[in-house]
Tab-separated table of C-alpha atoms and ligand atoms in Angstrom:
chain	number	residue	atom	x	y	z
A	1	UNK	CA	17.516	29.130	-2.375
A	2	UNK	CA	15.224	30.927	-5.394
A	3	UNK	CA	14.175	34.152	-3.778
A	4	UNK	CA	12.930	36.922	-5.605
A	5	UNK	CA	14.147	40.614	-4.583
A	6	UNK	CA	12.186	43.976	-5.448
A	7	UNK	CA	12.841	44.976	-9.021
A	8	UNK	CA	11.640	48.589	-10.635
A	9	UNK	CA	9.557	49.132	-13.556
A	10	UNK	CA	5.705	48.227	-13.501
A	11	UNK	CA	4.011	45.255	-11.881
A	12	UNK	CA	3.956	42.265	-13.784
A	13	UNK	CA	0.251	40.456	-14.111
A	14	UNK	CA	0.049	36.895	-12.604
A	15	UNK	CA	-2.781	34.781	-11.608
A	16	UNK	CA	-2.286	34.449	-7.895
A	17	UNK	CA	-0.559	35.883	-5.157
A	18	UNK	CA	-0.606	33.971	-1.740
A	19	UNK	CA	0.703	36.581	0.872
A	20	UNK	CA	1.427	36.927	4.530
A	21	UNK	CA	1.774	33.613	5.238
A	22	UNK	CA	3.159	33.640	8.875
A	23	UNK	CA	5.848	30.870	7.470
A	24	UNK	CA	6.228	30.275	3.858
A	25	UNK	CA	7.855	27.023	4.476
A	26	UNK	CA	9.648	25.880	0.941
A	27	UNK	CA	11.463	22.911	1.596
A	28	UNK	CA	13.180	24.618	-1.151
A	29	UNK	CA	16.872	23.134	-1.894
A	30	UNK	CA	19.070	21.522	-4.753
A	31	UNK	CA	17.923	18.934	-7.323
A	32	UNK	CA	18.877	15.615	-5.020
A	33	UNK	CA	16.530	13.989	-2.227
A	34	UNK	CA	17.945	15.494	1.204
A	35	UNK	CA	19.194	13.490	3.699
A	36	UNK	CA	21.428	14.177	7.085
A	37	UNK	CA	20.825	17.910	8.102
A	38	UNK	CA	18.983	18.622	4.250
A	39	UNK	CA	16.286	16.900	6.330
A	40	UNK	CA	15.807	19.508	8.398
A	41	UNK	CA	16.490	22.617	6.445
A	42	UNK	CA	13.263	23.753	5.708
A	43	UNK	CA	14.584	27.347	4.203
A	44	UNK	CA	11.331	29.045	5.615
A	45	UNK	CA	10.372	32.744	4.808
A	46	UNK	CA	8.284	34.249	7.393
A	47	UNK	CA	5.590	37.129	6.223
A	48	UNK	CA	5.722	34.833	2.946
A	49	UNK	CA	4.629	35.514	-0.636
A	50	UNK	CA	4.114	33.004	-3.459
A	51	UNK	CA	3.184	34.024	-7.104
A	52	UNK	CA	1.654	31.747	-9.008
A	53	UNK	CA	0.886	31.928	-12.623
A	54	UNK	CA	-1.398	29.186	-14.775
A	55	UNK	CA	0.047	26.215	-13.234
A	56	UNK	CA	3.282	27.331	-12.177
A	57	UNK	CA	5.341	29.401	-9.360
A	58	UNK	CA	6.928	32.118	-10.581
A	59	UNK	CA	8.501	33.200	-7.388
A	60	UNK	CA	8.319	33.369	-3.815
A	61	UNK	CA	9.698	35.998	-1.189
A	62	UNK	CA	8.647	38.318	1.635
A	63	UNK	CA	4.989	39.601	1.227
A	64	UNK	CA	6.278	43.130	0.340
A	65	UNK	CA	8.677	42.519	-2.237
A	66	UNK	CA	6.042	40.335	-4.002
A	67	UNK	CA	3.029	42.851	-3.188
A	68	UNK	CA	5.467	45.005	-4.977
A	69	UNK	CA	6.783	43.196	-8.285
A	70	UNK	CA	3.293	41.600	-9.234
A	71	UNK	CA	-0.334	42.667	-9.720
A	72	UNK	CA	-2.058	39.520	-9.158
A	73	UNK	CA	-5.753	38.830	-9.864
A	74	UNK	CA	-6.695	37.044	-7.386
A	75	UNK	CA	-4.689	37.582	-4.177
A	76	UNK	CA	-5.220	35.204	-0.930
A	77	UNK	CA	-4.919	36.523	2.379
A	78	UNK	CA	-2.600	34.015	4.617
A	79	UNK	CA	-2.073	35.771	8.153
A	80	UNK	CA	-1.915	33.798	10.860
A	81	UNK	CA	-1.173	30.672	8.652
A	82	UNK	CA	1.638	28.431	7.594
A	83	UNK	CA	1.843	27.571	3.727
A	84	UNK	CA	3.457	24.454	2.993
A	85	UNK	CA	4.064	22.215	-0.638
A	86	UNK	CA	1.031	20.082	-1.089
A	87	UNK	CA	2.088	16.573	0.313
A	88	UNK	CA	3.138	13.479	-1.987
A	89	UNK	CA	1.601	10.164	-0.814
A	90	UNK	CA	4.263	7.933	-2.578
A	91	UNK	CA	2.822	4.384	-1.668
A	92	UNK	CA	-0.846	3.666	-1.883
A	93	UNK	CA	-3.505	1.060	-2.544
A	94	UNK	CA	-6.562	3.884	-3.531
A	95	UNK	CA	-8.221	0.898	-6.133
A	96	UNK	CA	-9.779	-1.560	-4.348
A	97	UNK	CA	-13.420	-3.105	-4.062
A	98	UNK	CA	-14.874	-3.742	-0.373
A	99	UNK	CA	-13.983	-3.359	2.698
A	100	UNK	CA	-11.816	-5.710	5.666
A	101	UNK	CA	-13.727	-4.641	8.795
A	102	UNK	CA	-14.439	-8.052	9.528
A	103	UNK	CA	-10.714	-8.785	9.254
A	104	UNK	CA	-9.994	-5.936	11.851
A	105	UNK	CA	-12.798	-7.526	14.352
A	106	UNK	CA	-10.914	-10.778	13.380
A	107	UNK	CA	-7.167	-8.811	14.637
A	108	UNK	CA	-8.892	-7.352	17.459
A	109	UNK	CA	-9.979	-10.656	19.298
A	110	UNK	CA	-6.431	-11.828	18.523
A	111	UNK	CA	-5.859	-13.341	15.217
A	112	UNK	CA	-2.593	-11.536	13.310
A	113	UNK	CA	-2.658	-9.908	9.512
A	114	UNK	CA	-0.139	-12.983	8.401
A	115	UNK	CA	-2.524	-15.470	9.781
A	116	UNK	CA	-5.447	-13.971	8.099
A	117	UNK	CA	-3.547	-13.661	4.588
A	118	UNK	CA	-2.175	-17.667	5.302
A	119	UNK	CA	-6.066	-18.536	5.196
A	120	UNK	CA	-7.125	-16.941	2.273
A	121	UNK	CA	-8.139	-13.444	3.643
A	122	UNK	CA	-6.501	-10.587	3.435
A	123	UNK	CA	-5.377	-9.624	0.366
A	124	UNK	CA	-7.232	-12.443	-1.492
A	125	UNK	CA	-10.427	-11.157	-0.149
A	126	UNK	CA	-9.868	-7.493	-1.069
A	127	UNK	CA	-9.294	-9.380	-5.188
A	128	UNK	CA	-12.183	-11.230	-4.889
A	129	UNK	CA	-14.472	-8.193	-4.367
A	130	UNK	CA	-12.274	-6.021	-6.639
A	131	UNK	CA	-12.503	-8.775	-9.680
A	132	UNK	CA	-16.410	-8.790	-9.263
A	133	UNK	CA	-16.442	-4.546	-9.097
A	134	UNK	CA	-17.304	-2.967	-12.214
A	135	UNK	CA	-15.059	0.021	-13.826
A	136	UNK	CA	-17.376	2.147	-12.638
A	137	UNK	CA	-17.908	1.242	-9.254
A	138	UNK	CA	-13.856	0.821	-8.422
A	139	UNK	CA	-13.835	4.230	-9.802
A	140	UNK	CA	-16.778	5.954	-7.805
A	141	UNK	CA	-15.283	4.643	-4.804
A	142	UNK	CA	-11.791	5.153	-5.094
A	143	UNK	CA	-12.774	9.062	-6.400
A	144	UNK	CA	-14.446	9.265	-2.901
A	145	UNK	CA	-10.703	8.267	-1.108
A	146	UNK	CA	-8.629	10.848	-3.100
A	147	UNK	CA	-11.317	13.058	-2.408
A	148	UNK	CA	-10.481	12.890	1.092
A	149	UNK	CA	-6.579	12.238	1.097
A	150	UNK	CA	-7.204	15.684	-1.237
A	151	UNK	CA	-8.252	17.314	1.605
A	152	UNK	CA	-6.170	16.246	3.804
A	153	UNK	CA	-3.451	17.783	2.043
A	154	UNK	CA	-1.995	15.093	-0.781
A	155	UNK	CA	-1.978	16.972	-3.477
A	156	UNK	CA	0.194	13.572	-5.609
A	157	UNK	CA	-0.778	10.178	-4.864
A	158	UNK	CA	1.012	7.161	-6.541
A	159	UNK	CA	-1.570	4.061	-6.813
A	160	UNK	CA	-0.817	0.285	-6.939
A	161	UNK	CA	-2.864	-2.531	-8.926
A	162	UNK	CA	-2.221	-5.503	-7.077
A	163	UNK	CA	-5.769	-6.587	-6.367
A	164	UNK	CA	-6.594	-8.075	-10.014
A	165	UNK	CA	-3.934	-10.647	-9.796
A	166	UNK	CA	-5.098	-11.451	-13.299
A	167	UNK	CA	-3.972	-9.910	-16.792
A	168	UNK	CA	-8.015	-8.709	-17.319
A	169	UNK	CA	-8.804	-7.394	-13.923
A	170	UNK	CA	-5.073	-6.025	-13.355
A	171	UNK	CA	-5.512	-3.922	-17.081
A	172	UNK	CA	-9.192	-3.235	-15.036
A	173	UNK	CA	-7.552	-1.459	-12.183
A	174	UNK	CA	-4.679	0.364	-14.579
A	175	UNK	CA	-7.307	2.304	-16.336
A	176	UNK	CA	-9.150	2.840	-13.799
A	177	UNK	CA	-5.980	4.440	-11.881
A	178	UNK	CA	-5.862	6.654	-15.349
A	179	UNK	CA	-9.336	7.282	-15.155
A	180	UNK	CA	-8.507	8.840	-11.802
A	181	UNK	CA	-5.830	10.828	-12.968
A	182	UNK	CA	-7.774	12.599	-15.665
A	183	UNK	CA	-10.861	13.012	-13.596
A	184	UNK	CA	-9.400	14.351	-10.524
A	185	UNK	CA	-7.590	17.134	-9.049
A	186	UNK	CA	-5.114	14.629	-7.627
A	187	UNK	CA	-2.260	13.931	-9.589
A	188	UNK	CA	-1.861	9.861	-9.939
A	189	UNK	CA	1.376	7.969	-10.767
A	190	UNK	CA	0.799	4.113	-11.835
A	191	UNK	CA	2.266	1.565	-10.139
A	192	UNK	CA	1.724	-2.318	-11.774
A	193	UNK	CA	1.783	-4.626	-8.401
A	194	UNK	CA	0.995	-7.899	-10.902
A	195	UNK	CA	3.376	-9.550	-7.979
A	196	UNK	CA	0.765	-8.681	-4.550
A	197	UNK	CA	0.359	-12.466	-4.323
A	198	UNK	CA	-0.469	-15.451	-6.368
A	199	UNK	CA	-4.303	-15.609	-6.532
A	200	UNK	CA	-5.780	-19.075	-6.005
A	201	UNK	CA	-5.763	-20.310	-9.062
A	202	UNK	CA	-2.185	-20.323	-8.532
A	203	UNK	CA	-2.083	-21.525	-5.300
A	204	UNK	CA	1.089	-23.038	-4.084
A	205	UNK	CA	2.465	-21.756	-7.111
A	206	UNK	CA	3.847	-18.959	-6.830
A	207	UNK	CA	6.605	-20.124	-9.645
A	208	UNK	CA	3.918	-20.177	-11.958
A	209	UNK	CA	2.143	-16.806	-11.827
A	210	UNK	CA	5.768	-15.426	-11.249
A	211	UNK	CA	5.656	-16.866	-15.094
A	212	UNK	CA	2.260	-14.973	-15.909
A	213	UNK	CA	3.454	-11.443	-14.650
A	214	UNK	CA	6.561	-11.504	-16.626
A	215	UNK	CA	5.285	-12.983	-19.917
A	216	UNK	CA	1.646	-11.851	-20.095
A	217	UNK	CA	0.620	-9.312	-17.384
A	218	UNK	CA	4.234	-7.296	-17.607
A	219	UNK	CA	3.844	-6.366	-21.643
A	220	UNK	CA	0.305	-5.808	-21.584
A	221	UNK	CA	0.968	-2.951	-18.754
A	222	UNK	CA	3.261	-1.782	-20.291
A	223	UNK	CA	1.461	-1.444	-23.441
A	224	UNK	CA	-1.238	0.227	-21.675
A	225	UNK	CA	1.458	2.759	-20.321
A	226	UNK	CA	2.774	3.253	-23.915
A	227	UNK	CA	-1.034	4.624	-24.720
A	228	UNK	CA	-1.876	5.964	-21.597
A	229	UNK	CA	-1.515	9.797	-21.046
A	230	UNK	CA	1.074	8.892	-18.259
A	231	UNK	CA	3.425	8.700	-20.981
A	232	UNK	CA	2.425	11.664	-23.074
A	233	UNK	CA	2.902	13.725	-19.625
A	234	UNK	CA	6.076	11.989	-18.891
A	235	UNK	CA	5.081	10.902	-15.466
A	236	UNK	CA	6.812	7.636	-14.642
A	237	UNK	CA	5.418	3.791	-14.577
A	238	UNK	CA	6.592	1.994	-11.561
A	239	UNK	CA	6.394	-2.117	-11.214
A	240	UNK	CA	6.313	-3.568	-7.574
A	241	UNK	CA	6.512	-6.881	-5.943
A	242	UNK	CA	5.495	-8.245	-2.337
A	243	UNK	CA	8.661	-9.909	-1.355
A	244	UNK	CA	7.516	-11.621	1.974
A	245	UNK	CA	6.215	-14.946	3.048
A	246	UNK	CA	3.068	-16.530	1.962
A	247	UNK	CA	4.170	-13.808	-1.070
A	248	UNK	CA	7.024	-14.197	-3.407
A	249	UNK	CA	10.357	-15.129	-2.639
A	250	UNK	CA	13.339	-12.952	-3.956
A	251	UNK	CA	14.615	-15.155	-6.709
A	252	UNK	CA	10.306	-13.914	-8.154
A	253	UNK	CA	10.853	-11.017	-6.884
A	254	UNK	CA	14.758	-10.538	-8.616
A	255	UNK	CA	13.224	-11.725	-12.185
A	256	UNK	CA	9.519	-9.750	-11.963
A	257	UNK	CA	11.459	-6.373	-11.155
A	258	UNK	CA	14.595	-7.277	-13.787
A	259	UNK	CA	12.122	-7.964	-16.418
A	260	UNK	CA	10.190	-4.661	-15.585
A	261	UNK	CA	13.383	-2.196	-15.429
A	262	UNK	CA	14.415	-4.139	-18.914
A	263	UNK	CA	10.810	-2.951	-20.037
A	264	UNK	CA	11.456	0.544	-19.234
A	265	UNK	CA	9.431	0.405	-15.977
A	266	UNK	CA	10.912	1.685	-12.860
A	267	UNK	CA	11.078	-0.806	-9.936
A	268	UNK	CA	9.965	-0.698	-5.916
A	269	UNK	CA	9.530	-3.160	-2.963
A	270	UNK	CA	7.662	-4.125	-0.754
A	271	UNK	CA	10.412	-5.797	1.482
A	272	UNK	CA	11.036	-6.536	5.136
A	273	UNK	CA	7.125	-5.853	6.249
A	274	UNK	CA	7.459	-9.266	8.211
A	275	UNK	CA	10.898	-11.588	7.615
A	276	UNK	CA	13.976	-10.260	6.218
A	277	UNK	CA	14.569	-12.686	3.377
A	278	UNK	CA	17.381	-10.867	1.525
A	279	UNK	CA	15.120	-8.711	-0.772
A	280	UNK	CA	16.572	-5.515	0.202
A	281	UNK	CA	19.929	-6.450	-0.514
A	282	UNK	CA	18.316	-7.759	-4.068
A	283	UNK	CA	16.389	-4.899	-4.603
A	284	UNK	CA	19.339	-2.160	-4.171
A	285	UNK	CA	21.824	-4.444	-6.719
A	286	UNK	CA	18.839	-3.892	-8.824
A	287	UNK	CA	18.860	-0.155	-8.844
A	288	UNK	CA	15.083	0.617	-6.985
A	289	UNK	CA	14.166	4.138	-6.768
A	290	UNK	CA	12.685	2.992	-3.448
A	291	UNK	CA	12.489	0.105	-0.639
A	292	UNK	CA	9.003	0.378	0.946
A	293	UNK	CA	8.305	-1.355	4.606
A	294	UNK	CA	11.287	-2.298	6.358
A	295	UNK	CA	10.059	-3.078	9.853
A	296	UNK	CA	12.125	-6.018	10.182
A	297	UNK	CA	15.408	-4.589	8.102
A	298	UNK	CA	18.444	-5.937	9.611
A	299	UNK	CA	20.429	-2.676	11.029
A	300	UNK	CA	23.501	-3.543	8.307
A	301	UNK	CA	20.681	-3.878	5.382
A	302	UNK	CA	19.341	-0.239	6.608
A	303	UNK	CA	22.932	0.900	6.644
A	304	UNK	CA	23.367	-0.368	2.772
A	305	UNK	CA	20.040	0.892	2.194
A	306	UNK	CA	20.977	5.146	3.746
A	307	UNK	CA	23.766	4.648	1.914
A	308	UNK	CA	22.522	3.657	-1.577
A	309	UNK	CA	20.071	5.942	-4.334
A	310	UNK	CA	17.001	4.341	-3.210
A	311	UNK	CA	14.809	6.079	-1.199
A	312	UNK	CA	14.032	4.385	2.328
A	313	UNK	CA	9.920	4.724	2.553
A	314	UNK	CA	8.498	3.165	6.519
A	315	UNK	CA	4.824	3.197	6.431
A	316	UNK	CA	4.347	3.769	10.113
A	317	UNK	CA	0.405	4.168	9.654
A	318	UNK	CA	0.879	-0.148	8.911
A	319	UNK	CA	2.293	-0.816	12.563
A	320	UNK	CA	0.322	1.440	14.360
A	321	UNK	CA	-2.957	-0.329	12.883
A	322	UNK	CA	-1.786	-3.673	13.336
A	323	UNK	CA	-0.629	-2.174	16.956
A	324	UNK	CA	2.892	-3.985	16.276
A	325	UNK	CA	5.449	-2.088	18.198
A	326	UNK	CA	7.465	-3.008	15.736
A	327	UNK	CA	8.340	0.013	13.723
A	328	UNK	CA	10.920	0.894	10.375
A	329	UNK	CA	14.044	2.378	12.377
A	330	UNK	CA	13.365	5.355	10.523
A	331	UNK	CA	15.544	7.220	13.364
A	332	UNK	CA	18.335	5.146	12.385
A	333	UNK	CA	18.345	5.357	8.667
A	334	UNK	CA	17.805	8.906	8.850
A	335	UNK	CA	21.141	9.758	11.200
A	336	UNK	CA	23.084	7.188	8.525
A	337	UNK	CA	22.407	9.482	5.773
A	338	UNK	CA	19.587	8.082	3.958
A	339	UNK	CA	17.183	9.962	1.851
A	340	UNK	CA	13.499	9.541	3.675
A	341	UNK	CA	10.131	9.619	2.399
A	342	UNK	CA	6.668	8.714	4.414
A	343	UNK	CA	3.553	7.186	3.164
A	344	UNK	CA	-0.116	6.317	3.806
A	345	UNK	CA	-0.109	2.838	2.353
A	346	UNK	CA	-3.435	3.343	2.082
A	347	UNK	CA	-5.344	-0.271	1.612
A	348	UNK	CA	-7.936	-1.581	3.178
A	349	UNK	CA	-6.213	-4.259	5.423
A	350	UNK	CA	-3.562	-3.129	6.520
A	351	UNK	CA	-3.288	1.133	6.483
A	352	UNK	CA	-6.639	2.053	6.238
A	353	UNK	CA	-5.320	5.475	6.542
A	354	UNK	CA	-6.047	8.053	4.234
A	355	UNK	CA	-3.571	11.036	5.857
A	356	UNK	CA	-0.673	12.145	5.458
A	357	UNK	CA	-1.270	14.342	8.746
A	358	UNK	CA	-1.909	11.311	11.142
A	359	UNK	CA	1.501	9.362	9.247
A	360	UNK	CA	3.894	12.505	10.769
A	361	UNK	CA	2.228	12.637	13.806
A	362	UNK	CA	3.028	9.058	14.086
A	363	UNK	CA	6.413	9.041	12.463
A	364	UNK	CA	7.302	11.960	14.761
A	365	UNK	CA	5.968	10.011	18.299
A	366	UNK	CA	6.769	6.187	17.441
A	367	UNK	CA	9.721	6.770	15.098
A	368	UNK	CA	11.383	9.833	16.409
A	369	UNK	CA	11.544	11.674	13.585
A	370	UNK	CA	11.542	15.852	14.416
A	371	UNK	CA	8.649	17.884	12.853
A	372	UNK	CA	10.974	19.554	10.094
A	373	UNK	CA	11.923	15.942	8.981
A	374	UNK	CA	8.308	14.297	8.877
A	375	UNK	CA	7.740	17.437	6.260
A	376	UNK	CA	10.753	16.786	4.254
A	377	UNK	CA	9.652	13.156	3.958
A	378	UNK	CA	6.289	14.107	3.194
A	379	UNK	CA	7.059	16.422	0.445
A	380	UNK	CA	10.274	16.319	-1.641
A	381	UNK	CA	11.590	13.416	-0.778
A	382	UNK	CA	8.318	11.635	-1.428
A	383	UNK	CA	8.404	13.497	-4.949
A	384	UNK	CA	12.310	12.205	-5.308
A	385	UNK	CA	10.214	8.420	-4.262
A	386	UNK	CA	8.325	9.171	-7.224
A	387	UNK	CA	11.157	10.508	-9.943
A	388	UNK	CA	8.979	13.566	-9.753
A	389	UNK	CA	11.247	15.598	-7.679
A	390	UNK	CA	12.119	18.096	-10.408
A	391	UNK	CA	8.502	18.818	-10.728
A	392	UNK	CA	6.542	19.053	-7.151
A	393	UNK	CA	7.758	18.810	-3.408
A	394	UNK	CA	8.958	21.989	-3.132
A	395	UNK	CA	7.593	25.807	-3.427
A	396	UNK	CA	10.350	26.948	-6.083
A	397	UNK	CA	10.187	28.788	-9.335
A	398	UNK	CA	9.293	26.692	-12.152
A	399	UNK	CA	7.251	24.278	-10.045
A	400	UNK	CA	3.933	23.185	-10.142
A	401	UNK	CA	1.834	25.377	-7.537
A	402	UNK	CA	0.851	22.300	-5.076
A	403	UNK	CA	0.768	24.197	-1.751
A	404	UNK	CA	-1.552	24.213	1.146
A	405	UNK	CA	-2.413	26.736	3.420
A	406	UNK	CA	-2.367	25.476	7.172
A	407	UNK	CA	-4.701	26.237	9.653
A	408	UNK	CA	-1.936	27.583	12.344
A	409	UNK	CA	0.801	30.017	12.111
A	410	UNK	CA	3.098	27.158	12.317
A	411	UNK	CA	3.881	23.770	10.399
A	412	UNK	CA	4.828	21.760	13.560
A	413	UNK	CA	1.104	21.838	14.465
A	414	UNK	CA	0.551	19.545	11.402
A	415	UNK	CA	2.586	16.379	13.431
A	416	UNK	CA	2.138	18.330	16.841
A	417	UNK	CA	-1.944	17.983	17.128
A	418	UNK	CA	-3.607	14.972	14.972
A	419	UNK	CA	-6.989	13.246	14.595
A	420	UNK	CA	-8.089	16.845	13.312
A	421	UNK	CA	-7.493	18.322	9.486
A	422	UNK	CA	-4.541	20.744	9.915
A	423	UNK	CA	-5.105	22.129	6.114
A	424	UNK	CA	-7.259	25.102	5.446
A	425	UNK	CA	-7.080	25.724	2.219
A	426	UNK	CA	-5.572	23.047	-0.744
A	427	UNK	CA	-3.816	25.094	-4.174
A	428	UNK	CA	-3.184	22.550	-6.696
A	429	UNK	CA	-2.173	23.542	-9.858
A	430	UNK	CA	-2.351	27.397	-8.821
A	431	UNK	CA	-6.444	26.329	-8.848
A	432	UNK	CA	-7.983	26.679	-5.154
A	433	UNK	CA	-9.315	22.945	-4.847
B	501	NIG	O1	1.609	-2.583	1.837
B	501	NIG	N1	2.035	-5.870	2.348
B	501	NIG	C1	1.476	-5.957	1.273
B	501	NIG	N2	0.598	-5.115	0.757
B	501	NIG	C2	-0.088	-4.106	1.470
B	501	NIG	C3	-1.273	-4.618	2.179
B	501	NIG	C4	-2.349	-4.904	1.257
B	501	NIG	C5	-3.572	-5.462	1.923
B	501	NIG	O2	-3.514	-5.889	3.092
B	501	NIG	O3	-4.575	-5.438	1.241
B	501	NIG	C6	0.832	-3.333	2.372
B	501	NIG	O4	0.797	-3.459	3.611
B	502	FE	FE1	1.640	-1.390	0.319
């Protein structure tokens, strides 16, 4: 790992110096997503140091080496606390207009999520209220969410359209994600989910709005990308498809995310939420940089999948709301090899969940994954879910200074205790948020 030692000569002036951290946990390790005992290696310095300088780290170490090499002008006192990379919330629905609290009255007294979407609820209901929002108003109110996923520690946050579900309101909800991205501390990373589910004036026909993402929505995105400042920034655009029941099928789902990666979009799934209809198998012939879901994976498509590029991402905070004891076998894909991430899913039907705290503590209790692991999937391997992994997820030289300051002396208390905030303090982009 990138460690600085104590050199002579005088200090060197930087912006920030974070010190005696009681763990300076890096997650700091080679280029790849970790998987098997990576997931665990967390390559923690205790009495920490980071330097940061404009945006960047320019090293980390023990407190008196750094103390020693730089003069920093603004220096941040961290006894007693664990520092940690800012977490990357890789799969999120932020954009939406409304709310579904009826719909969770509705799954209380007994009716299911798949029921409620079968009847025109669900996601339908979150489009019609997010066709009728203006700009404005989708943007006020999904400001206030990354205001609070922000504090709570995500310091990157990837957002999905997918409530539009028509080329005018799904270009509404791109620039609004952009909007986001310029007037927030957040970083955003666009996702085009044209393929959520066909809207009703394609009902029971799924063929032919299949037809409208790829030859209308699909180029328009993607010239919105092409001017967006996503592309001058070179942060990646990602296409997505529901590939469930009552959804699309995978022979939609096969030609939406083949005519995105021929567009020069990257590709992810949401596949095996419900039924296993082939779509992972589809999905990694395809090349995804990640399967999303996976609660009802077959245990040979999770071995293909831990054994593939494609980053497995369960979204535990989805079965613990729907209180379906059916979880991702996150346990099992991890101890075949595969490279982990963890997500919100933020939405308002299914996750409303805007944590990345309260997804460990889950992940660690319902999915047996150890504390060390549920930060590994929360951090760089949620970057690597992203194709930002060369840029955040990790404290390392050359990175961008996304790092929070915990309130305890050590990072197991962020899965270990929940329903509470475990960060103190938020750095993102070497600015104290
Ligand atoms: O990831 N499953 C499909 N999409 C979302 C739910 C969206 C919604 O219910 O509004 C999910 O769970
Ligand atoms: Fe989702």
């Amino acid at each position: 790992m990138s460690e600085t030692t104590s050199t002579q000569g005088p200090p060197e002036a930087i912006d920030l110096l974070i010190h005696s951290a009681s763990q300076l946990v890096t997650c700091a390790g080679d280029e790849n997503p970790r998987r098997g005992a990576a997931m665990r290696q967390l390559n923690i310095i205790d009495n920490g140091a980071v330097a940061v300088h404009r945006e960047r780290i320019v090293a980390v170490g023990h407190t008196y080496d750094l103390r020693a090499r730089y003069e920093a002008h603004k220096a941040i006192d961290a006894t007693g606390r664990a520092v940690v990379p800012g977490f990357v919330d890789s799969h999120t629905h932020a954009v939406y207009g409304g709310d579904r609290a009826q719909e969770f009255e509705m799954r209380i007294r007994g009716a299911t999520y798949v029921e409620i979407m079968a009847t025109g609820g669900g996601i339908l209901s979150t489009m019609q209220h997010t066709r009728q929002a203006s700009e404005e108003a989708l943007l006020v109110t999904a400001r206030q969410r990354l205001d609070q996923m922000l504090a709570q520690g995500s310091t990157t946050v990837e957002i999905k359209t997918g409530y539009g579900l028509d080329v005018q309101s799904e270009l509404k909800m791109l620039r609004v994600i952009e909007a986001l991205d310029r007037t927030h501390a957040c970083d955003v990373v666009p996702t085009f989910l044209g393929a959520h589910t066909a809207p009703p004036e394609y009902k029971d026909d799924a063929e032919g709005y299949t037809r409208l993402v790829i030859e209308e929505m699909l180029p328009q995105a993607v010239e919105w990308y092409q001017a967006s400042h996503f592309a001058d920034t070179g942060v990646p655009f990602f296409a997505d498809v529901f590939c469930e029941e009552h959804a699309f099928d995978v022979s939609q789902s096969r030609r939406i995310l083949h005519a995105a990666l021929d567009a020069g979009l990257r590709a992810k799934i949401h596949v095996d939420q419900f039924n296993s209809l082939g779509g992972l198998e589809m999905a990694l012939d395809l090349g995804v940089t990640s399967a999303d879901h996976l609660e009802a994976s077959t245990p040979s498509s999770l071995q293909r999948l831990a054994q593939s590029d494609a980053i497995a991402v369960p979204l535990p905070a989805v079965s613990f709301n729907l209180a379906d004891d059916k979880y991702a076998d996150a346990r099992a894909l991890l101890d075949a090899g595969a490279a982990l991430a963890l997500a919100t899913d933020l939405n308002p039907g299914s996750a409303p969940c805007y944590g990345m705290p309260l997804v460990m503590a889950i992940a660690c209790r319902y999915q047996r994954l150890l504390p060390a692991e549920a930060l590994i999937t929360s951090t760089i391997n949620a970057a690597h879910a992203l194709s930002l992994g060369m840029r955040i997820g990790s404290l390392e030289p050359g990175k961008q200074a996304d790092l929070l300051i915990l309130r305890d002396h050590d990072y197991r208390h962020c899965a270990y205790f929940f329903g509470g905030n475990p960060v103190h303090t938020v750095i993102k982009r070497g600015q104290v948020v």
